[in-house]
Coordinates of C-alpha atoms and ligand atoms in Angstrom, one line a residue:
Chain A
X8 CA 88.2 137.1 96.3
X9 CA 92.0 137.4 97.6
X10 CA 93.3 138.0 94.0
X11 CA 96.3 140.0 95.0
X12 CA 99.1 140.3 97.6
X13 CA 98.3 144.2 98.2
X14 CA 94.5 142.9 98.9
X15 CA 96.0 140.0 101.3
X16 CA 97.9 142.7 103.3
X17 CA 94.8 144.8 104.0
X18 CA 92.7 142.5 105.1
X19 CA 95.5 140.3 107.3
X20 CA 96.4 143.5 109.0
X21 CA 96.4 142.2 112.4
X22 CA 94.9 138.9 111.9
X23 CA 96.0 135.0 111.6
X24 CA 97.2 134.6 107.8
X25 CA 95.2 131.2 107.9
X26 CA 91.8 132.3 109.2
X27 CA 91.8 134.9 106.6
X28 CA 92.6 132.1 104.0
X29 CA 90.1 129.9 105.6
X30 CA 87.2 132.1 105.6
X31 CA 88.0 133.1 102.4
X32 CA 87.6 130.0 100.9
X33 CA 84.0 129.1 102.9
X34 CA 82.7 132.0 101.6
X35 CA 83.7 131.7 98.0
X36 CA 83.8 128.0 97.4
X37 CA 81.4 127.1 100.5
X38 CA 83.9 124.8 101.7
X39 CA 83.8 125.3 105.7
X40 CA 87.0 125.2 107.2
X41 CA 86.9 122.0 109.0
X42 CA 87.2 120.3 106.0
X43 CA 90.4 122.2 104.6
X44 CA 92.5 121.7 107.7
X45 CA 91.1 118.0 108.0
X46 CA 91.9 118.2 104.0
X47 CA 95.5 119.3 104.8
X48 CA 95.8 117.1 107.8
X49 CA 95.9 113.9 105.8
X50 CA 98.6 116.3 103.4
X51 CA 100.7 116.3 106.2
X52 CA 101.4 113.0 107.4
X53 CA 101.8 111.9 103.2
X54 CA 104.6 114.2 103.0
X55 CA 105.9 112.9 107.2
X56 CA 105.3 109.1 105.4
X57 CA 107.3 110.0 102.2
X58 CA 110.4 112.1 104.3
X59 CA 110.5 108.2 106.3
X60 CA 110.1 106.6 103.5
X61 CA 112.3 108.5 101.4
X62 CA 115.7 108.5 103.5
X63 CA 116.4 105.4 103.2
X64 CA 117.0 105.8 99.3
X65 CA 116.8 104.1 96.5
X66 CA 117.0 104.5 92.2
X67 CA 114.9 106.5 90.3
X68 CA 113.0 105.6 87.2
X69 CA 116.0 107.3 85.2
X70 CA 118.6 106.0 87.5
X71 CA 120.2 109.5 87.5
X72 CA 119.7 110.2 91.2
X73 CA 117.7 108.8 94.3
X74 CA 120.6 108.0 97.0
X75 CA 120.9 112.0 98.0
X76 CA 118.8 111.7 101.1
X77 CA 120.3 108.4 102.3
X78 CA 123.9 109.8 102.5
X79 CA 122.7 113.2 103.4
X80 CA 120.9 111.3 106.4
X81 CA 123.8 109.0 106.8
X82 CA 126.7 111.8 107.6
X83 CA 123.7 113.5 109.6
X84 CA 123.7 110.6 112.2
X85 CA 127.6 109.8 112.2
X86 CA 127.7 113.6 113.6
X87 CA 129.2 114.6 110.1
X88 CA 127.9 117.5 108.9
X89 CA 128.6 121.1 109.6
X90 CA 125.5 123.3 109.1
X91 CA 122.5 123.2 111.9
X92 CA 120.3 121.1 111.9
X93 CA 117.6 122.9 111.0
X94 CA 119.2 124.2 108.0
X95 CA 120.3 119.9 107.0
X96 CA 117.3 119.1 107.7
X97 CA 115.4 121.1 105.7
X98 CA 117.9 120.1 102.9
X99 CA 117.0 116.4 103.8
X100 CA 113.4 116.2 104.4
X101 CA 113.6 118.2 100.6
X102 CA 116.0 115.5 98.9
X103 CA 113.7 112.6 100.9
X104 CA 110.4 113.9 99.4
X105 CA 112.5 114.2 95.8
X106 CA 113.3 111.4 96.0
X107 CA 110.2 109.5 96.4
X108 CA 109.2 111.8 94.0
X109 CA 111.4 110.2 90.9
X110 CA 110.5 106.7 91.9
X111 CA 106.7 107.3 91.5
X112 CA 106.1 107.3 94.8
X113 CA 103.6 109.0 96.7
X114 CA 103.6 112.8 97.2
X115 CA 102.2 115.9 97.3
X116 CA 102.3 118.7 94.7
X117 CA 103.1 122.0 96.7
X118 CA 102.6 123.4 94.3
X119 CA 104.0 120.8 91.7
X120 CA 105.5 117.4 92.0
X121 CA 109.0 118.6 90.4
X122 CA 108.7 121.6 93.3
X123 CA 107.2 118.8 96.0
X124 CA 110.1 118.8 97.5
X125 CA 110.7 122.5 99.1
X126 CA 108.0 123.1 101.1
X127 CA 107.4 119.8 103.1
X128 CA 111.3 120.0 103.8
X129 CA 111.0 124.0 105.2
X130 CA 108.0 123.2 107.2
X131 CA 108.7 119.5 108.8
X132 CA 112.0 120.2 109.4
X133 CA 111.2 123.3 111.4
X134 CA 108.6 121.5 112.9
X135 CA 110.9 119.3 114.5
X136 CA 113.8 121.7 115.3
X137 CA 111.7 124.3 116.7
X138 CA 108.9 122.3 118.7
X139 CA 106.3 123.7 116.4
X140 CA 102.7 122.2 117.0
X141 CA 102.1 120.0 114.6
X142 CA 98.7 121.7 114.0
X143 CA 100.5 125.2 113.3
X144 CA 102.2 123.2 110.5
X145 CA 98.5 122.3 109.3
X146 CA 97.9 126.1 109.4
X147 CA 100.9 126.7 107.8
X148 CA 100.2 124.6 104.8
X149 CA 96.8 126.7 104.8
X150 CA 99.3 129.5 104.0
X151 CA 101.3 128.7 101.5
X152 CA 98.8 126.6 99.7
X153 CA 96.7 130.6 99.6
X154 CA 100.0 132.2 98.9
X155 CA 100.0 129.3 95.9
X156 CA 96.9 130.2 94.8
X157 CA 97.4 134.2 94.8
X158 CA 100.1 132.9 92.2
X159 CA 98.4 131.3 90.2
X160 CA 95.5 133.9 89.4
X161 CA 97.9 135.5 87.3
X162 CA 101.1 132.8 86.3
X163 CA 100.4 129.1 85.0
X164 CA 102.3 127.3 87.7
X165 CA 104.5 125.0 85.3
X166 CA 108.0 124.7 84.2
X167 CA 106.7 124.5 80.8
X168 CA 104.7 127.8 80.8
X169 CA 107.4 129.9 82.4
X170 CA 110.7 127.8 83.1
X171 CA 111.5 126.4 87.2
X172 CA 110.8 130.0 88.5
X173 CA 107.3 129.2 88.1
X174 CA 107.7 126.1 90.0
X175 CA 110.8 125.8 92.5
X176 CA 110.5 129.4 92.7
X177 CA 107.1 129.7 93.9
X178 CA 107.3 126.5 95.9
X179 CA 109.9 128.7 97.6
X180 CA 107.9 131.7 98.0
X181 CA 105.1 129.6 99.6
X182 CA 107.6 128.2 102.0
X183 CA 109.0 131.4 103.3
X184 CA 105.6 132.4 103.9
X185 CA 104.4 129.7 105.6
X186 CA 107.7 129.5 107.8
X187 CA 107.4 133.2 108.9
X188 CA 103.9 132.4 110.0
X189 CA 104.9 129.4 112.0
X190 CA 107.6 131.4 113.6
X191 CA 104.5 134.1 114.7
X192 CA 105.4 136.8 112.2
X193 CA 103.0 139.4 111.0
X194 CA 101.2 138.7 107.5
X195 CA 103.0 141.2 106.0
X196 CA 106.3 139.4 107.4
X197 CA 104.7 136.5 105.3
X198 CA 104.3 138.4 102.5
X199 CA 107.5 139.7 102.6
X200 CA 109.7 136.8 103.5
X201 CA 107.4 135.5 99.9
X202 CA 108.5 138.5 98.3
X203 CA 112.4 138.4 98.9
X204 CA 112.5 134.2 98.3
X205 CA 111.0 134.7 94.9
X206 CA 112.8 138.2 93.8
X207 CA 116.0 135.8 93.9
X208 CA 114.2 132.7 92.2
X209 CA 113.8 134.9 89.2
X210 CA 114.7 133.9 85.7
X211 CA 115.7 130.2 87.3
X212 CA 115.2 128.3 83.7
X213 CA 113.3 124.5 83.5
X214 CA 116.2 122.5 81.8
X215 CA 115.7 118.5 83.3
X216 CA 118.5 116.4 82.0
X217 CA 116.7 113.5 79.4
X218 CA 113.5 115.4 80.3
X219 CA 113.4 113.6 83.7
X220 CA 112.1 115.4 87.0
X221 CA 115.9 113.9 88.2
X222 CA 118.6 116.5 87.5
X223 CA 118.9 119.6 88.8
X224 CA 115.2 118.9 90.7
X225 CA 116.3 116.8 93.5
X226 CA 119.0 118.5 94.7
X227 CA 117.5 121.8 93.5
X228 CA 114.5 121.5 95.9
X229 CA 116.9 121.2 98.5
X230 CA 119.3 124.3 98.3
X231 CA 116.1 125.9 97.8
X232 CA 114.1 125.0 101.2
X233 CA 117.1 126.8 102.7
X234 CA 117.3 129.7 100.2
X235 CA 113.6 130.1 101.7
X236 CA 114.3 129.6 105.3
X237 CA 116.5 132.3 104.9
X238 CA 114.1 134.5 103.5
X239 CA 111.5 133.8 106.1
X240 CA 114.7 134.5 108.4
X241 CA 115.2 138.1 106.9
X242 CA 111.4 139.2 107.0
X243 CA 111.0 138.1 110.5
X244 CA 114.1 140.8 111.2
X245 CA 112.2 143.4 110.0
X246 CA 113.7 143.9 105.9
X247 CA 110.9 144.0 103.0
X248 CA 111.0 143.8 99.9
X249 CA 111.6 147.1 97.7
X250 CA 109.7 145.3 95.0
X251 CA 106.0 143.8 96.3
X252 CA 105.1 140.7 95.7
X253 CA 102.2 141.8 93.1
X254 CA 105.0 142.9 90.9
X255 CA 107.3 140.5 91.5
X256 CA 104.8 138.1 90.0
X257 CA 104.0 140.4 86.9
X258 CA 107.7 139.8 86.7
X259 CA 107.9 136.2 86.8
X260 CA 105.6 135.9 84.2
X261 CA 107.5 138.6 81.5
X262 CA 110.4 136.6 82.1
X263 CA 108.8 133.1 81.4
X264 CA 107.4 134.8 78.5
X265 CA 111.1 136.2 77.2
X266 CA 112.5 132.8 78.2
X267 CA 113.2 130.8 74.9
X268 CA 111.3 127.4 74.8
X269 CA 114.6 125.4 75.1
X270 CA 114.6 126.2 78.6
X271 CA 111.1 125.7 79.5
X272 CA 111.0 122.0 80.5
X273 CA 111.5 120.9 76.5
X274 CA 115.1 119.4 78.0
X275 CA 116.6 121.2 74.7
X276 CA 118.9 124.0 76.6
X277 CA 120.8 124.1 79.5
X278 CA 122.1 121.0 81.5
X279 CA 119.8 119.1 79.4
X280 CA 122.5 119.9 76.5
X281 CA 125.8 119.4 78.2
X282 CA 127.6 117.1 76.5
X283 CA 127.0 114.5 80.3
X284 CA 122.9 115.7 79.2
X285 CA 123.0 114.8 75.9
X286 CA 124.9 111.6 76.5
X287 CA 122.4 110.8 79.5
X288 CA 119.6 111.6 77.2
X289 CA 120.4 109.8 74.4
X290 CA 121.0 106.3 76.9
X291 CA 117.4 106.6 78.2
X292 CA 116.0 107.5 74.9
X293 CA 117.7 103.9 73.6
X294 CA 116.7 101.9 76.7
X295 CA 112.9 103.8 76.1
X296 CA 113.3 102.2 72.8
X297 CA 114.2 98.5 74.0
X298 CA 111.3 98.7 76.5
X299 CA 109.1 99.8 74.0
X300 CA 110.2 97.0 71.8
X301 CA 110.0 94.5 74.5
X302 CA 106.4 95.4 75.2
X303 CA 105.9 95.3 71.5
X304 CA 107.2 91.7 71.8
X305 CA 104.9 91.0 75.0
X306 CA 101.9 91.8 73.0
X307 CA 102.4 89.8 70.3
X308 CA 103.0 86.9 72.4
X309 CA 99.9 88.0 74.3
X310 CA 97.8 87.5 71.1
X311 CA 99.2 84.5 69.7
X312 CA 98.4 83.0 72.8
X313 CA 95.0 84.2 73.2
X314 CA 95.0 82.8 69.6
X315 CA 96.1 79.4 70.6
X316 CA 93.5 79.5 73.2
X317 CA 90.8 80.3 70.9
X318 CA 91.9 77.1 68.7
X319 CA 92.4 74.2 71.2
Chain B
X13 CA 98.4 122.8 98.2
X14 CA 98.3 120.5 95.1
X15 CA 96.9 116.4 95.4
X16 CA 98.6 113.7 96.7
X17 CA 99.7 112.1 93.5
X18 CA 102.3 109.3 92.2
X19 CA 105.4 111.4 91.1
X20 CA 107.0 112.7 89.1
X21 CA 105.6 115.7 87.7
X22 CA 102.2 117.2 88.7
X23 CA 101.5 118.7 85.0
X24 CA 102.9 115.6 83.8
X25 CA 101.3 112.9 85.8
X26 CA 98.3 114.4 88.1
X27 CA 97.0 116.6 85.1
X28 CA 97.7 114.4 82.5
X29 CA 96.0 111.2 84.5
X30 CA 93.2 113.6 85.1
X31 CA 92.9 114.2 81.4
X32 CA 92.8 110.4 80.7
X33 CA 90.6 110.1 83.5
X34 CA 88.2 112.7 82.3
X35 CA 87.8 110.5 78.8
X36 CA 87.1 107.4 80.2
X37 CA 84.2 109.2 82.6
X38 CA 82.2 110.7 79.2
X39 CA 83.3 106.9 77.5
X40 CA 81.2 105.8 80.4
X41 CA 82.4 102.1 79.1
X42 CA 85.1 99.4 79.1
X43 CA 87.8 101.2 76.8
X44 CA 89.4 98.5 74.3
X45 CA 91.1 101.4 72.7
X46 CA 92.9 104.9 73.4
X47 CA 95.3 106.8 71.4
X48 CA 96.6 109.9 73.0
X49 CA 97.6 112.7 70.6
X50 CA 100.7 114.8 71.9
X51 CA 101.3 118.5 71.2
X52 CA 104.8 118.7 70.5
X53 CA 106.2 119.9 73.6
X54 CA 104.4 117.4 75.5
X55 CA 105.7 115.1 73.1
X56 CA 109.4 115.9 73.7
X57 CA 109.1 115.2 77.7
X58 CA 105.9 113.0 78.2
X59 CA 107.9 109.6 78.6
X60 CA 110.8 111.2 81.1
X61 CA 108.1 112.2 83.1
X62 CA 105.6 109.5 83.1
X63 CA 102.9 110.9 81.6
X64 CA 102.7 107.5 79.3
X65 CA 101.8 105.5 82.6
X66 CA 99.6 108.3 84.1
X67 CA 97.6 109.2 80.9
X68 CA 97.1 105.6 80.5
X69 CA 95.9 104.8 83.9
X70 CA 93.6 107.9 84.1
X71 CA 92.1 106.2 80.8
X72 CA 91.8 103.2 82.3
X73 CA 90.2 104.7 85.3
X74 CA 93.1 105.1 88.0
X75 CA 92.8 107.7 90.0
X76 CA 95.8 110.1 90.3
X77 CA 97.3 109.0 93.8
X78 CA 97.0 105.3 92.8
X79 CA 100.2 103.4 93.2
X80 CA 99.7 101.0 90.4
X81 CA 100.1 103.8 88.0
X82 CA 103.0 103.1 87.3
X83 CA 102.1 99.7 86.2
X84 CA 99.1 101.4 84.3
X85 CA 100.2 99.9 80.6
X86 CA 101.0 96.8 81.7
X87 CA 97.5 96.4 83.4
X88 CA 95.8 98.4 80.4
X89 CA 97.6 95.6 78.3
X90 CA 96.5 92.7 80.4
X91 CA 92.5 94.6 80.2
X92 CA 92.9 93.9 76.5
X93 CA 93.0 97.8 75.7
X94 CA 95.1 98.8 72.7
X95 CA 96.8 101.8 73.3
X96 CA 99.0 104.3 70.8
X97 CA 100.6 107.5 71.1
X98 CA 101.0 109.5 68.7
X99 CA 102.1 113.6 67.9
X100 CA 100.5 116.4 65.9
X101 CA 101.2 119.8 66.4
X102 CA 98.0 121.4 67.1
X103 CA 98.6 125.2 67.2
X104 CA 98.0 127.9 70.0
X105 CA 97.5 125.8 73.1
X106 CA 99.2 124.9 76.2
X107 CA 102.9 123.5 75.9
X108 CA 101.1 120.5 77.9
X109 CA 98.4 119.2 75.1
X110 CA 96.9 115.9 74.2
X111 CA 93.9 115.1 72.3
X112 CA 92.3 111.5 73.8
X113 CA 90.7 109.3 71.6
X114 CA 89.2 106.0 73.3
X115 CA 86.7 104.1 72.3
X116 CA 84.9 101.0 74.2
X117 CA 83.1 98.4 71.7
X118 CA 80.1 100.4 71.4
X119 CA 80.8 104.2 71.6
X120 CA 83.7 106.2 71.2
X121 CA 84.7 109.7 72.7
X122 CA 87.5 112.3 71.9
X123 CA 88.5 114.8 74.2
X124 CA 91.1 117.4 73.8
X125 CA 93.1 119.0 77.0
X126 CA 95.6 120.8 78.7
X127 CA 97.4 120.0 81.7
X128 CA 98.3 123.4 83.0
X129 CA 100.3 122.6 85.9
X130 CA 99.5 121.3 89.5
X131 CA 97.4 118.9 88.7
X132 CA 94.9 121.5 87.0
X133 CA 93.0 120.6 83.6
X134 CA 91.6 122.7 81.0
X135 CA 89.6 120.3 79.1
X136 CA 88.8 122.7 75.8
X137 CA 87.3 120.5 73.3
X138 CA 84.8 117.3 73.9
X139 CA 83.8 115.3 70.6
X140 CA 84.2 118.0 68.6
X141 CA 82.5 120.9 70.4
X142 CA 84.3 123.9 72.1
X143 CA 84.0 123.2 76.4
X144 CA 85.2 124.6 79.4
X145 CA 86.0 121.5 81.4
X146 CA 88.1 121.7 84.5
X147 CA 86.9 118.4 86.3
X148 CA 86.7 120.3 89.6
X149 CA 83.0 120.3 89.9
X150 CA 80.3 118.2 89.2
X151 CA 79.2 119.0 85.6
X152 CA 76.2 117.7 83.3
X153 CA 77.7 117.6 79.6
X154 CA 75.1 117.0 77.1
X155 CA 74.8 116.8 73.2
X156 CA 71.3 116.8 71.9
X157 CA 70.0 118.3 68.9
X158 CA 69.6 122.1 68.7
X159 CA 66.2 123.9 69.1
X160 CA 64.4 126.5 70.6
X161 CA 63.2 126.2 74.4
X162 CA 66.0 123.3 75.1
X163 CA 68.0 125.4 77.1
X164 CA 65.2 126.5 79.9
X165 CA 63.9 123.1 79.8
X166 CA 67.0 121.3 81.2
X167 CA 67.6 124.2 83.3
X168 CA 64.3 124.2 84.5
X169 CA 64.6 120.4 85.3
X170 CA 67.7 121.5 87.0
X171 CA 65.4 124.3 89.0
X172 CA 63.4 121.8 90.5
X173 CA 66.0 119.4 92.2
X174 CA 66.7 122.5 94.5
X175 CA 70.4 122.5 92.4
X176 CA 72.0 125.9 91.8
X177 CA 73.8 126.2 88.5
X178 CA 77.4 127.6 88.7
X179 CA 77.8 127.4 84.8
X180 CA 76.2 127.3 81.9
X181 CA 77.7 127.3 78.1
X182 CA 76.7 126.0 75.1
X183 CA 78.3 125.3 71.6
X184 CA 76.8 123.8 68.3
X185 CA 78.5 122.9 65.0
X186 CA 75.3 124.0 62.8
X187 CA 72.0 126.2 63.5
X188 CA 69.0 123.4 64.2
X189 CA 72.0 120.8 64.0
X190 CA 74.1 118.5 66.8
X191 CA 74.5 120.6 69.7
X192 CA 76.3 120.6 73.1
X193 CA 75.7 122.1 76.3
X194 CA 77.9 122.3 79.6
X195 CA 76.4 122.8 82.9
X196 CA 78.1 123.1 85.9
X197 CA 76.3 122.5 89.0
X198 CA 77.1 123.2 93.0
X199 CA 76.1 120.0 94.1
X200 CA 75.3 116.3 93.2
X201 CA 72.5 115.7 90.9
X202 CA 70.2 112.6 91.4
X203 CA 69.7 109.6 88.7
X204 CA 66.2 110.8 88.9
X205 CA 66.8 113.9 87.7
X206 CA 69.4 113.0 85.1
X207 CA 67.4 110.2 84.0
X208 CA 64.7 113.3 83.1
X209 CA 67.1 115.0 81.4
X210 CA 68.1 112.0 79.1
X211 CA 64.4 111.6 78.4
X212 CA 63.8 114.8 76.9
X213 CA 63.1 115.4 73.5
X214 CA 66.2 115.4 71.1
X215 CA 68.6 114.7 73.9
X216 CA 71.1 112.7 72.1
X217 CA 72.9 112.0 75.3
X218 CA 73.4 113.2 78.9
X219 CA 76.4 112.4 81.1
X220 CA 77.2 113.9 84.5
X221 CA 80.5 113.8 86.1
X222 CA 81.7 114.3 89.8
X223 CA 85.0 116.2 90.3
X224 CA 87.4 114.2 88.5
X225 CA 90.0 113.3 91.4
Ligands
SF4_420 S1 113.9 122.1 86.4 FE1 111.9 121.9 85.4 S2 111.3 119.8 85.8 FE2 112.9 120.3 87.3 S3 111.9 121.1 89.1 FE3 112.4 122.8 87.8 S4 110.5 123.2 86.6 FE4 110.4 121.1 87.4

């Protein structure tokens, strides 16, 4: 079993970061590796289906946000914005997925929903700036989705166990692995472009406005597809991590532990309690109220009906 | 990489759906009831995050990329399934914690559950008994009443379909008294073979369950 980053490193040396994945998973779960990239395939295209889908926008359930991508897209085409297009890109296909995301659309968690964002905007967008075979991006997802798992051995992967680190963070850290590996670097390039994204992810507290995956997720998936472009960008130059990635993990997981339960995803801390959070909070928690009486209303209509039924 | 799933939350709506999910497979029935017990912190974010639509439509047997979910009350409504929510702190678990209580007309099941992020489920406690229940493998859950020999006969049943067994643990409430045994397996198991199992000697009931998806 790959159970730690140092172990990944000596058995990638001078191998394809997938393959090891790959074969590491037909020998332990007996799942051959036909079915995993055909798995991750159909992964793929949901998250392509949900970027198209996405841009054009729309309100989410908590009507805070869901209109990011559209004008993000918008100043795209009019020739409007100023960074490259990889880098908007990467900030739109992340906003798109979001999105989706808030309206219960379809997704996929990578490694979360409220995280769902990050990766599919590194990867697609780099996929289409860079001319990468779509089937490299299939590998890719092979890698962060082991890089994912490595994670998980020793951290719950929840903004309620250990505060957005745990989530956007190692969404990022994924990413930047799987972006260095579509751009041909070495595993331990992988490894260390994972390293350095979540090093500065660290102690990045859960704190969702009215408890809603709205605000800061959305727009925090997207500053962070580019915080982990830039870390793949870094490792591919040659810099590593001081710290490795084993203990930057151990890390993550004191400091979940040391965050105070207001800001692990309980929306009682942080922007949740601004006095804009509060106020948003208390509005859905009354229009929560409404529906529930309306439904309360619906059923009893319901019955009385079923009722009359029963009589005539 | 985690499922495709109906946003927003994977703890919140894949794992929780999965845990609602996982009730309605042992229930085995037409649910006309459910009440899902929150542990506080779930409690505080459950509704912001959907977890009322997804919990519901696992329970009502949605899987966790279905699009209706969520409609999933609405349609549990229009099944004629009563549904309540209610909170109770219930110690040292998982932030994400809900104990599911659904019952059909003839049986009822109770399941308790964490949702540990990314879709993943630790289902701890199964009508009573202690479990180890993560849906990710097909699994024979069985409660019969405890005595000597039981355990090699259902393995050896198990022997004999040629199926290799991952898992085996077993918890009781009382020496000689109700008893319940969890078995994971590698691969399917045929009705044949489960239909053995059920007729076994104090075998109260058997129920196998694919990975919950
Ligand atoms: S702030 Fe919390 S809810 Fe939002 S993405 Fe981060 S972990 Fe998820």
């Amino acid at each position: 079993m790959i159970d730690s980053f140092k172990k990944l490193g000596e058995l990638a040396q001078g191998r394809d970061l997938a393959d090891v994945f790959l074969e590491s998973d037909a020998r332990e779960h007996g799942v051959p590796a036909e079915q995993i990239i055909e798995a991750l395939t159909k992964r793929r295209q949901v998250m392509r289906d949900c970027i198209e889908r996405g841009k054009g926008g729309g309100t989410s359930m908590g009507k805070l946000v869901g209109n990011e991508a559209k004008l993000l897209n918008e100043a795209f085409l009019a020739g409007k914005t100023f960074l490259d297009p990889l880098t908007v890109k990467a900030e739109l296909y992340a906003l798109s997925v979001m999105g989706e995301n808030s309206r219960m659309g379809v997704i996929v968690a990578a490694p979360t929903a409220g995280a769902g964002g990050v990766v599919p905007g590194m990867l697609l967008a780099l996929e289409e700036e860079r001319n990468v075979d779509p089937a490299k991006t299939v590998r890719a997802l092979v890698v962060a989705g082991g890089v994912g798992s490595i994670v998980a051995l020793s951290a719950h992967i929840s903004g309620a166990a250990g505060g957005c680190q745990n989530e956007v963070g190692v969404a990022t850290a994924m990413g930047a692995a799987a972006v260095a590996y579509m751009m041909d670097g070495t595993p331990q390039q992988s490894i260390s472009a994972a390293a350095l994204a979540l090093k500065n992810t660290l102690g990045l507290v859960c704190d969702p406005v009215g408890g809603l995956v709205e605000v800061p997720c959305v727009k925090r998936n997207a500053l962070f597809a580019v915080h982990g472009l830039t870390a793949a960008q870094l490792a591919l130059a040659g810099v590593e991590s001081v710290i490795p990635m084993d203990e930057v993990v151990e890390a993550m997981v004191r400091i979940g532990r040391a965050l105070p339960r207001g800001l692990k995803e309980t929306a009682e801390g942080g922007l949740a309690t601004t006095a804009t959070g509060c106020a948003i909070g208390d509005r859905l928690k009354d229009e929560a109220n409404q529906r529930r009486a309306q439904r309360a209303e619906e059923r009893e209509r319901l019955a009385h009906e079923r009722k009359a039924g029963v009589a005539s | 990489m985690g499922p495709v799933m109906v946003g927003p939350s994977s703890s919140h709506t894949a794992g929780t759906a999965r845990l609602g999910r996982v009730a309605r497979e042992i229930l085995d029935d037409d649910p006309v009831f459910v009440r899902f017990v929150l542990h506080p912190p779930l409690a505080a974010t459950y509704r912001g995050h959907g977890s009322d639509f997804a919990l519901v439509g696992g329970s009502i047997g949605l899987n966790v990329d279905d699009p209706r979910i969520p409609e999933a009350i609405r349609i549990a409504e229009q099944m004629g399934v009563e549904i309540e929510f209610a909170e109770e702190d219930m110690g040292e678990v998982h932030p994400n914690t809900v104990r599911v209580e659904i019952r059909s007309r003839s049986r009822s099941v109770q399941i308790a559950g964490s949702s540990i992020g990314g879709g993943v489920i630790d289902v701890f406690n199964i009508n009573g008994f202690s479990a180890h229940f993560k849906g990710d493998s097909p699994t024979l859950l069985l409660f019969y009443r405890d005595r000597p020999g039981m355990i090699s006969e259902i393995t050896g049943i198990i022997a004999d379909e040629g199926i290799n067994i991952a898992s085996l643990a077993c918890s009781r409430k009382q020496r000689g008294k109700d008893a319940f045994m969890q078995i994971d397996v590698d691969s399917p198991m045929s009705k044949e073979a489960l239909a053995h199992i059920c007729a076994t000697p104090d075998v109260a009931e058997a129920k196998y369950l694919d990975r919950i998806p």
